[in-house]
Short mmCIF file of C-alpha atoms and ligand atoms in Angstrom, two decimals:
data_model
loop_
_atom_site.label_atom_id
_atom_site.label_comp_id
_atom_site.label_asym_id
_atom_site.label_seq_id
_atom_site.Cartn_x
_atom_site.Cartn_y
_atom_site.Cartn_z
CA MET X 7 71.19 57.00 185.01
CA HIS X 8 67.70 55.04 184.55
CA ASN X 9 65.96 52.90 182.22
CA SER X 10 62.28 53.47 182.30
CA SER X 11 59.93 51.83 180.07
CA LEU X 12 57.94 53.71 177.55
CA THR X 13 54.95 51.26 177.12
CA ASP X 14 51.98 52.95 178.73
CA PRO X 15 48.85 51.84 176.96
CA SER X 16 46.88 54.17 179.31
CA SER X 17 48.41 57.53 177.71
CA THR X 18 46.67 56.72 174.39
CA ALA X 19 43.41 57.31 176.10
CA HIS X 20 44.33 60.84 177.07
CA THR X 21 44.97 62.34 173.54
CA ARG X 22 41.98 64.48 173.42
CA GLY X 23 41.36 67.83 175.33
CA GLU X 24 39.38 67.22 178.42
CA ALA X 25 37.24 70.05 179.89
CA SER X 26 35.94 70.68 183.46
CA ALA X 27 34.27 73.97 184.23
CA ASP X 28 37.09 76.65 183.17
CA THR X 29 39.93 74.32 183.19
CA ALA X 30 41.11 71.78 180.65
CA GLN X 31 43.92 69.31 179.83
CA GLY X 32 45.57 68.15 176.78
CA LEU X 33 48.19 65.50 176.09
CA ALA X 34 50.44 64.21 173.37
CA HIS X 35 53.19 61.62 173.24
CA ALA X 36 56.78 61.65 171.75
CA LYS X 37 57.78 60.10 168.47
CA ALA X 38 60.69 58.42 166.73
CA ILE X 39 61.33 58.15 163.22
CA LEU X 40 62.06 54.69 162.24
CA PHE X 41 62.98 55.32 158.38
CA GLY X 42 63.19 58.04 156.14
CA GLU X 43 64.51 61.20 158.08
CA HIS X 44 66.15 63.55 155.73
CA ALA X 45 64.98 61.96 152.67
CA VAL X 46 61.63 63.10 153.68
CA VAL X 47 62.75 66.65 153.23
CA TYR X 48 63.08 65.89 149.44
CA GLY X 49 59.74 64.35 149.08
CA SER X 50 60.58 60.61 149.96
CA PRO X 51 58.33 58.74 152.38
CA ALA X 52 59.32 58.48 156.07
CA PHE X 53 57.81 56.03 158.96
CA ALA X 54 57.25 57.11 162.44
CA VAL X 55 56.39 55.39 165.54
CA PRO X 56 54.33 56.60 168.69
CA LEU X 57 56.37 56.44 172.05
CA HIS X 58 53.28 56.38 174.33
CA GLY X 59 55.02 56.24 177.62
CA LEU X 60 56.82 59.72 177.12
CA ALA X 61 54.21 62.52 177.30
CA ALA X 62 53.75 66.25 177.19
CA GLN X 63 50.65 67.48 179.32
CA ALA X 64 49.10 71.14 179.20
CA ASP X 65 46.66 72.23 181.75
CA ILE X 66 44.96 75.57 180.87
CA ARG X 67 42.21 77.82 182.71
CA TYR X 68 40.97 80.98 181.86
CA SER X 69 42.32 84.22 183.84
CA PRO X 70 40.04 86.97 182.62
CA GLY X 71 41.56 90.47 183.29
CA ARG X 72 44.89 89.34 183.62
CA GLU X 73 47.79 89.12 181.34
CA THR X 74 48.34 85.49 179.87
CA ARG X 75 50.68 83.52 181.98
CA ILE X 76 52.72 80.41 181.00
CA GLU X 77 54.38 77.98 183.44
CA SER X 78 56.92 75.44 182.25
CA GLN X 79 60.21 73.89 183.09
CA LEU X 80 62.03 76.65 181.08
CA PHE X 81 60.05 79.72 182.09
CA ALA X 82 57.33 81.04 184.36
CA GLY X 83 55.88 84.36 183.67
CA THR X 84 53.63 86.49 181.27
CA VAL X 85 53.76 85.85 177.69
CA LEU X 86 55.07 89.25 176.99
CA ALA X 87 58.19 88.54 179.09
CA ALA X 88 58.57 84.95 177.55
CA PRO X 89 62.12 84.34 176.14
CA GLU X 90 62.78 83.32 172.51
CA PRO X 91 62.74 79.37 173.14
CA MET X 92 59.05 79.90 174.16
CA GLY X 93 58.14 81.00 170.73
CA PRO X 94 56.64 77.97 169.62
CA VAL X 95 54.35 77.53 172.52
CA VAL X 96 53.14 81.06 172.38
CA ALA X 97 52.66 80.77 168.62
CA GLY X 98 50.84 77.35 169.17
CA LEU X 99 48.70 78.83 172.02
CA ARG X 100 47.69 81.85 169.82
CA ALA X 101 46.91 79.88 166.86
CA ALA X 102 44.73 77.21 168.97
CA LEU X 103 42.56 80.18 170.45
CA GLU X 104 42.22 81.75 167.21
CA ALA X 105 41.24 78.49 165.45
CA THR X 106 38.32 78.11 167.68
CA GLY X 107 36.79 81.00 166.35
CA GLU X 108 36.49 82.80 169.52
CA GLY X 109 39.81 84.70 169.27
CA ILE X 110 42.35 85.27 171.99
CA ALA X 111 41.57 85.07 175.69
CA GLU X 112 43.54 85.52 178.87
CA VAL X 113 44.67 82.06 180.03
CA GLU X 114 46.92 80.57 182.37
CA LEU X 115 49.01 77.57 180.92
CA THR X 116 50.96 75.06 182.62
CA ILE X 117 53.08 72.75 180.73
CA ARG X 118 54.81 69.69 182.03
CA SER X 119 56.89 67.48 179.36
CA ALA X 120 58.96 64.02 180.13
CA ILE X 121 59.96 64.52 176.64
CA PRO X 122 63.54 65.60 176.45
CA HIS X 123 64.20 68.62 173.96
CA GLY X 124 66.52 68.45 171.18
CA ARG X 125 66.76 64.79 171.04
CA GLY X 126 64.60 64.18 167.72
CA LEU X 127 61.76 62.96 169.67
CA GLY X 128 59.00 65.41 168.69
CA SER X 129 59.24 67.54 172.01
CA SER X 130 58.16 70.76 170.37
CA ALA X 131 55.46 69.09 168.42
CA ALA X 132 54.11 67.26 171.30
CA VAL X 133 54.07 70.50 173.57
CA ALA X 134 52.08 72.20 171.01
CA THR X 135 49.62 69.38 170.10
CA ALA X 136 49.05 69.24 173.94
CA VAL X 137 48.30 72.93 174.15
CA ALA X 138 46.08 72.90 171.19
CA ARG X 139 44.13 69.99 172.63
CA ALA X 140 43.76 71.89 176.12
CA VAL X 141 42.58 74.75 174.38
CA ALA X 142 39.95 72.64 172.39
CA GLY X 143 38.81 71.38 175.84
CA LEU X 144 38.60 74.87 177.47
CA ARG X 145 36.46 76.03 174.52
CA GLU X 146 34.62 72.86 174.21
CA HIS X 147 35.67 72.95 170.50
CA THR X 148 36.63 69.76 168.49
CA PHE X 149 39.88 70.24 165.95
CA ASP X 150 39.62 67.76 163.50
CA GLU X 151 43.23 66.05 162.64
CA PHE X 152 43.87 68.73 159.85
CA ALA X 153 42.99 71.65 161.92
CA LEU X 154 45.10 70.31 164.72
CA HIS X 155 48.16 69.82 162.37
CA GLU X 156 47.81 73.23 160.94
CA ILE X 157 48.00 74.61 164.47
CA VAL X 158 50.99 72.57 165.46
CA GLN X 159 52.72 73.42 162.03
CA LYS X 160 52.45 76.86 163.00
CA ALA X 161 54.50 76.34 166.29
CA GLU X 162 56.81 73.95 164.73
CA THR X 163 57.76 76.65 161.85
CA VAL X 164 58.61 78.94 164.83
CA ALA X 165 60.66 76.01 166.31
CA HIS X 166 62.29 74.54 163.25
CA GLY X 167 62.05 77.09 160.26
CA ARG X 168 60.40 74.67 157.45
CA PRO X 169 59.53 71.45 159.18
CA SER X 170 58.52 68.60 157.03
CA GLY X 171 55.50 67.83 159.11
CA ILE X 172 56.12 64.37 160.01
CA ASP X 173 56.50 65.39 163.71
CA ALA X 174 53.19 67.39 163.90
CA TRP X 175 51.45 64.18 162.69
CA ALA X 176 53.40 61.42 164.52
CA VAL X 177 52.89 62.96 168.04
CA ALA X 178 49.11 63.11 167.54
CA THR X 179 48.61 59.71 166.00
CA PRO X 180 48.48 56.88 168.23
CA ALA X 181 49.54 54.59 165.57
CA PRO X 182 52.68 54.19 163.45
CA ILE X 183 52.58 56.34 160.25
CA ARG X 184 53.67 56.72 156.86
CA PHE X 185 54.30 60.22 155.95
CA GLN X 186 54.89 61.76 152.65
CA GLY X 187 54.21 65.23 150.85
CA GLY X 188 52.47 66.47 153.86
CA ARG X 189 50.18 63.51 154.28
CA ALA X 190 50.14 60.63 156.90
CA THR X 191 48.43 57.26 156.70
CA THR X 192 48.63 54.68 159.58
CA ILE X 193 50.60 51.48 159.43
CA GLU X 194 49.28 48.23 160.55
CA VAL X 195 51.87 46.18 162.75
CA GLY X 196 52.10 42.48 161.91
CA ARG X 197 53.91 41.45 165.13
CA PRO X 198 54.76 43.81 168.17
CA LEU X 199 58.35 45.16 167.98
CA THR X 200 60.48 46.12 171.06
CA PHE X 201 62.92 48.95 170.44
CA VAL X 202 65.28 50.43 172.79
CA LEU X 203 66.00 54.18 172.38
CA ALA X 204 69.35 55.29 173.74
CA ASP X 205 69.92 59.12 174.39
CA SER X 206 73.63 60.22 173.11
CA GLY X 207 73.48 63.16 175.56
CA HIS X 208 73.93 65.62 172.96
CA HIS X 209 71.58 67.98 171.50
CA GLY X 210 71.14 67.73 167.82
CA SER X 211 70.03 70.87 165.81
CA THR X 212 67.49 69.45 163.23
CA ALA X 213 67.89 72.85 161.23
CA GLU X 214 71.68 72.42 161.13
CA ALA X 215 71.59 68.81 159.92
CA VAL X 216 68.79 69.51 157.35
CA ALA X 217 70.95 72.53 156.19
CA GLY X 218 74.27 70.39 155.90
CA VAL X 219 72.42 67.67 153.96
CA ARG X 220 71.14 70.37 151.65
CA ALA X 221 74.66 71.62 151.08
CA LEU X 222 75.95 68.36 150.38
CA ARG X 223 73.12 67.66 147.77
CA ASP X 224 73.82 70.97 146.15
CA SER X 225 77.56 70.37 145.80
CA ALA X 226 77.27 66.68 144.58
CA PRO X 227 73.65 65.82 143.42
CA THR X 228 74.71 62.75 141.42
CA THR X 229 76.14 61.15 144.42
CA ILE X 230 73.68 62.31 146.95
CA ASP X 231 70.02 61.71 145.02
CA PRO X 232 70.82 58.05 144.70
CA MET X 233 71.25 57.87 148.41
CA ILE X 234 68.12 59.39 149.07
CA ALA X 235 66.39 57.17 146.73
CA ARG X 236 67.88 54.38 148.56
CA LEU X 237 66.56 55.82 151.84
CA ALA X 238 62.97 56.08 150.25
CA GLU X 239 63.25 52.20 149.22
CA LEU X 240 64.16 51.26 152.70
CA THR X 241 61.28 53.20 153.94
CA GLU X 242 58.93 51.50 151.65
CA SER X 243 60.39 48.04 152.14
CA ALA X 244 60.56 48.42 155.93
CA ILE X 245 56.77 49.50 156.06
CA ASP X 246 56.17 45.84 154.37
CA ASP X 247 58.45 44.07 156.82
CA VAL X 248 56.76 45.79 159.61
CA ARG X 249 53.36 44.77 158.31
CA ARG X 250 54.56 41.20 157.91
CA GLY X 251 56.50 41.30 161.26
CA ASP X 252 59.68 40.44 159.79
CA ARG X 253 62.20 41.69 162.43
CA ASP X 254 65.45 40.40 160.66
CA ALA X 255 64.60 42.38 157.54
CA ILE X 256 63.79 45.46 159.42
CA GLY X 257 67.07 45.26 161.43
CA GLY X 258 69.17 44.92 158.28
CA ARG X 259 67.62 47.91 156.79
CA MET X 260 68.11 50.06 159.93
CA LEU X 261 71.77 49.22 159.72
CA GLU X 262 71.92 50.16 156.01
CA ALA X 263 69.90 53.49 156.57
CA HIS X 264 72.42 54.32 159.42
CA ARG X 265 75.36 53.87 157.15
CA LEU X 266 73.68 56.05 154.50
CA LEU X 267 72.79 58.87 156.98
CA THR X 268 76.30 58.66 158.18
CA GLU X 269 77.52 59.35 154.69
CA LEU X 270 75.14 62.31 154.51
CA GLY X 271 77.08 63.65 157.32
CA VAL X 272 74.46 63.64 160.02
CA SER X 273 75.89 60.89 162.56
CA THR X 274 78.29 61.75 164.83
CA PRO X 275 81.16 59.51 166.62
CA THR X 276 78.84 58.97 169.66
CA LEU X 277 75.70 57.94 167.63
CA GLY X 278 78.19 55.75 165.69
CA SER X 279 79.58 53.97 168.81
CA LEU X 280 76.03 53.45 170.07
CA VAL X 281 74.85 51.83 166.92
CA ASP X 282 78.12 49.51 167.24
CA ALA X 283 77.22 48.68 171.04
CA ALA X 284 73.73 47.87 170.26
CA THR X 285 74.76 45.40 167.38
CA ALA X 286 77.48 43.82 169.60
CA ALA X 287 75.04 43.21 172.09
CA GLY X 288 72.71 41.35 169.62
CA ALA X 289 70.41 43.96 168.10
CA ARG X 290 68.54 43.02 165.08
CA GLY X 291 69.50 46.59 163.77
CA ALA X 292 70.10 50.11 164.98
CA LYS X 293 70.39 53.58 163.47
CA LEU X 294 70.28 57.08 164.66
CA THR X 295 66.81 58.54 164.48
CA GLY X 296 65.53 62.14 163.70
CA GLY X 297 67.73 64.96 162.39
CA GLY X 298 70.88 63.51 164.02
CA LEU X 299 74.26 65.31 164.97
CA GLY X 300 73.09 64.34 168.48
CA GLY X 301 69.88 63.10 169.65
CA CYS X 302 69.11 59.30 170.00
CA VAL X 303 69.95 55.96 168.50
CA LEU X 304 67.08 53.33 168.23
CA ALA X 305 67.92 49.82 168.35
CA LEU X 306 65.59 46.88 167.54
CA ALA X 307 65.55 43.94 170.22
CA ASP X 308 64.17 40.31 169.90
CA SER X 309 62.30 40.44 172.98
CA ALA X 310 61.42 42.33 176.08
CA GLU X 311 64.10 40.52 178.02
CA GLN X 312 66.80 41.12 175.28
CA ALA X 313 65.94 44.79 175.40
CA GLU X 314 67.14 44.92 178.89
CA GLU X 315 70.43 43.65 177.76
CA LEU X 316 70.88 46.00 174.95
CA ALA X 317 69.77 48.82 177.23
CA ASP X 318 72.38 47.90 179.84
CA ALA X 319 75.01 47.61 176.93
CA LEU X 320 73.96 51.11 175.42
CA ARG X 321 74.27 52.79 178.98
CA ALA X 322 77.90 50.88 179.25
CA ALA X 323 78.61 52.62 175.97
CA GLY X 324 77.95 55.97 177.31
CA ALA X 325 74.25 56.57 176.88
CA PRO X 326 72.98 58.77 179.86
CA ARG X 327 69.52 57.13 179.51
CA THR X 328 67.67 54.84 177.78
CA TRP X 329 64.12 53.74 177.31
CA THR X 330 62.31 50.68 176.08
CA THR X 331 59.25 51.00 173.91
CA GLU X 332 56.72 48.19 172.33
CA VAL X 333 55.31 49.29 168.97
CA SER X 334 52.31 46.96 168.65
CA ARG X 335 48.87 46.64 166.83
CA THR X 336 46.36 49.51 167.71
O1 PMV J 5 64.91 65.49 164.59
P1 PMV J 5 63.50 65.46 164.43
O2 PMV J 5 62.99 64.17 164.77
O3 PMV J 5 62.58 66.63 164.59
O4 PMV J 5 63.43 65.00 162.71
C1 PMV J 5 63.71 65.86 161.79
C2 PMV J 5 63.32 64.96 160.64
C3 PMV J 5 64.06 65.66 159.27
O5 PMV J 5 63.71 64.86 158.24
C4 PMV J 5 65.44 65.55 159.41
C5 PMV J 5 63.63 67.01 159.11
C6 PMV J 5 62.02 67.24 158.63
O6 PMV J 5 61.48 68.23 158.81
O7 PMV J 5 61.63 66.22 158.46
#
């Protein structure tokens, strides 16, 4: 068990590919969805924040005449022997090499990521973004934000089926974002906000959660559509609250969003008890974040000191790990 800080301003300085001779490095950060998960699938807005201290890193070098190799925590070997879970990385690497206009090349790619997989923190999108940035560095090429997004969405489609695209924008943008209909805009933060993120210890399948909500909506649209509409209202209001720095209002909306997501069937008893533990320990608000059915809970603290108390309470309630992060002006 540990409690590590996510606040690492230096990591924002490394978000572009960096080249030196025939090697290059790319980085990207994790993300958490503060409001609007699931509703975003139906065209509603969503609001995501960067987690700068949790990063994915890709190092790449040319290896002419040898088969392309990938080394990661999951797998080490040639692309041809890569197992299915490496599919998004292979797709991202290919898409990035092709997008430079120079075509496929033999490379050696090393991936290191501190972002836990399957926790709704954007792990697959961050790895793909780091790979694309490393490729850009290697080829001394610049991907604008749209080109980068397109590459990462190709990897995300292999990872998740039909992702809304929020992860791909959120892990590549250093500021909080409002996302809707495939487009992202950055949000000003009126007053720094300290969040504690608690891992439920359970893998959450976003595809399964999205399919569950869809089935519910198909069976009872007149009940579910107003809930989705309410989630959209909460997102828009929370964006205003964040601009004004109104913690109380944000916290209240987090609790309401969690209740709605529970009614949509994407919470679990563990996620529910972590939200209760955070509230009992004095959090302004708490909710599941991301697809649900596992993954993480996000709790809003009053201060960095109170965040420590919240983290203790969340670990006492069974979270195997917690992280503290500050979302501030960029
Ligand atoms: O589980 P995550 O953080 O990748 O979030 C998925 C967000 C959803 O709205 C549930 C799905 C999507 O594609 O936007």
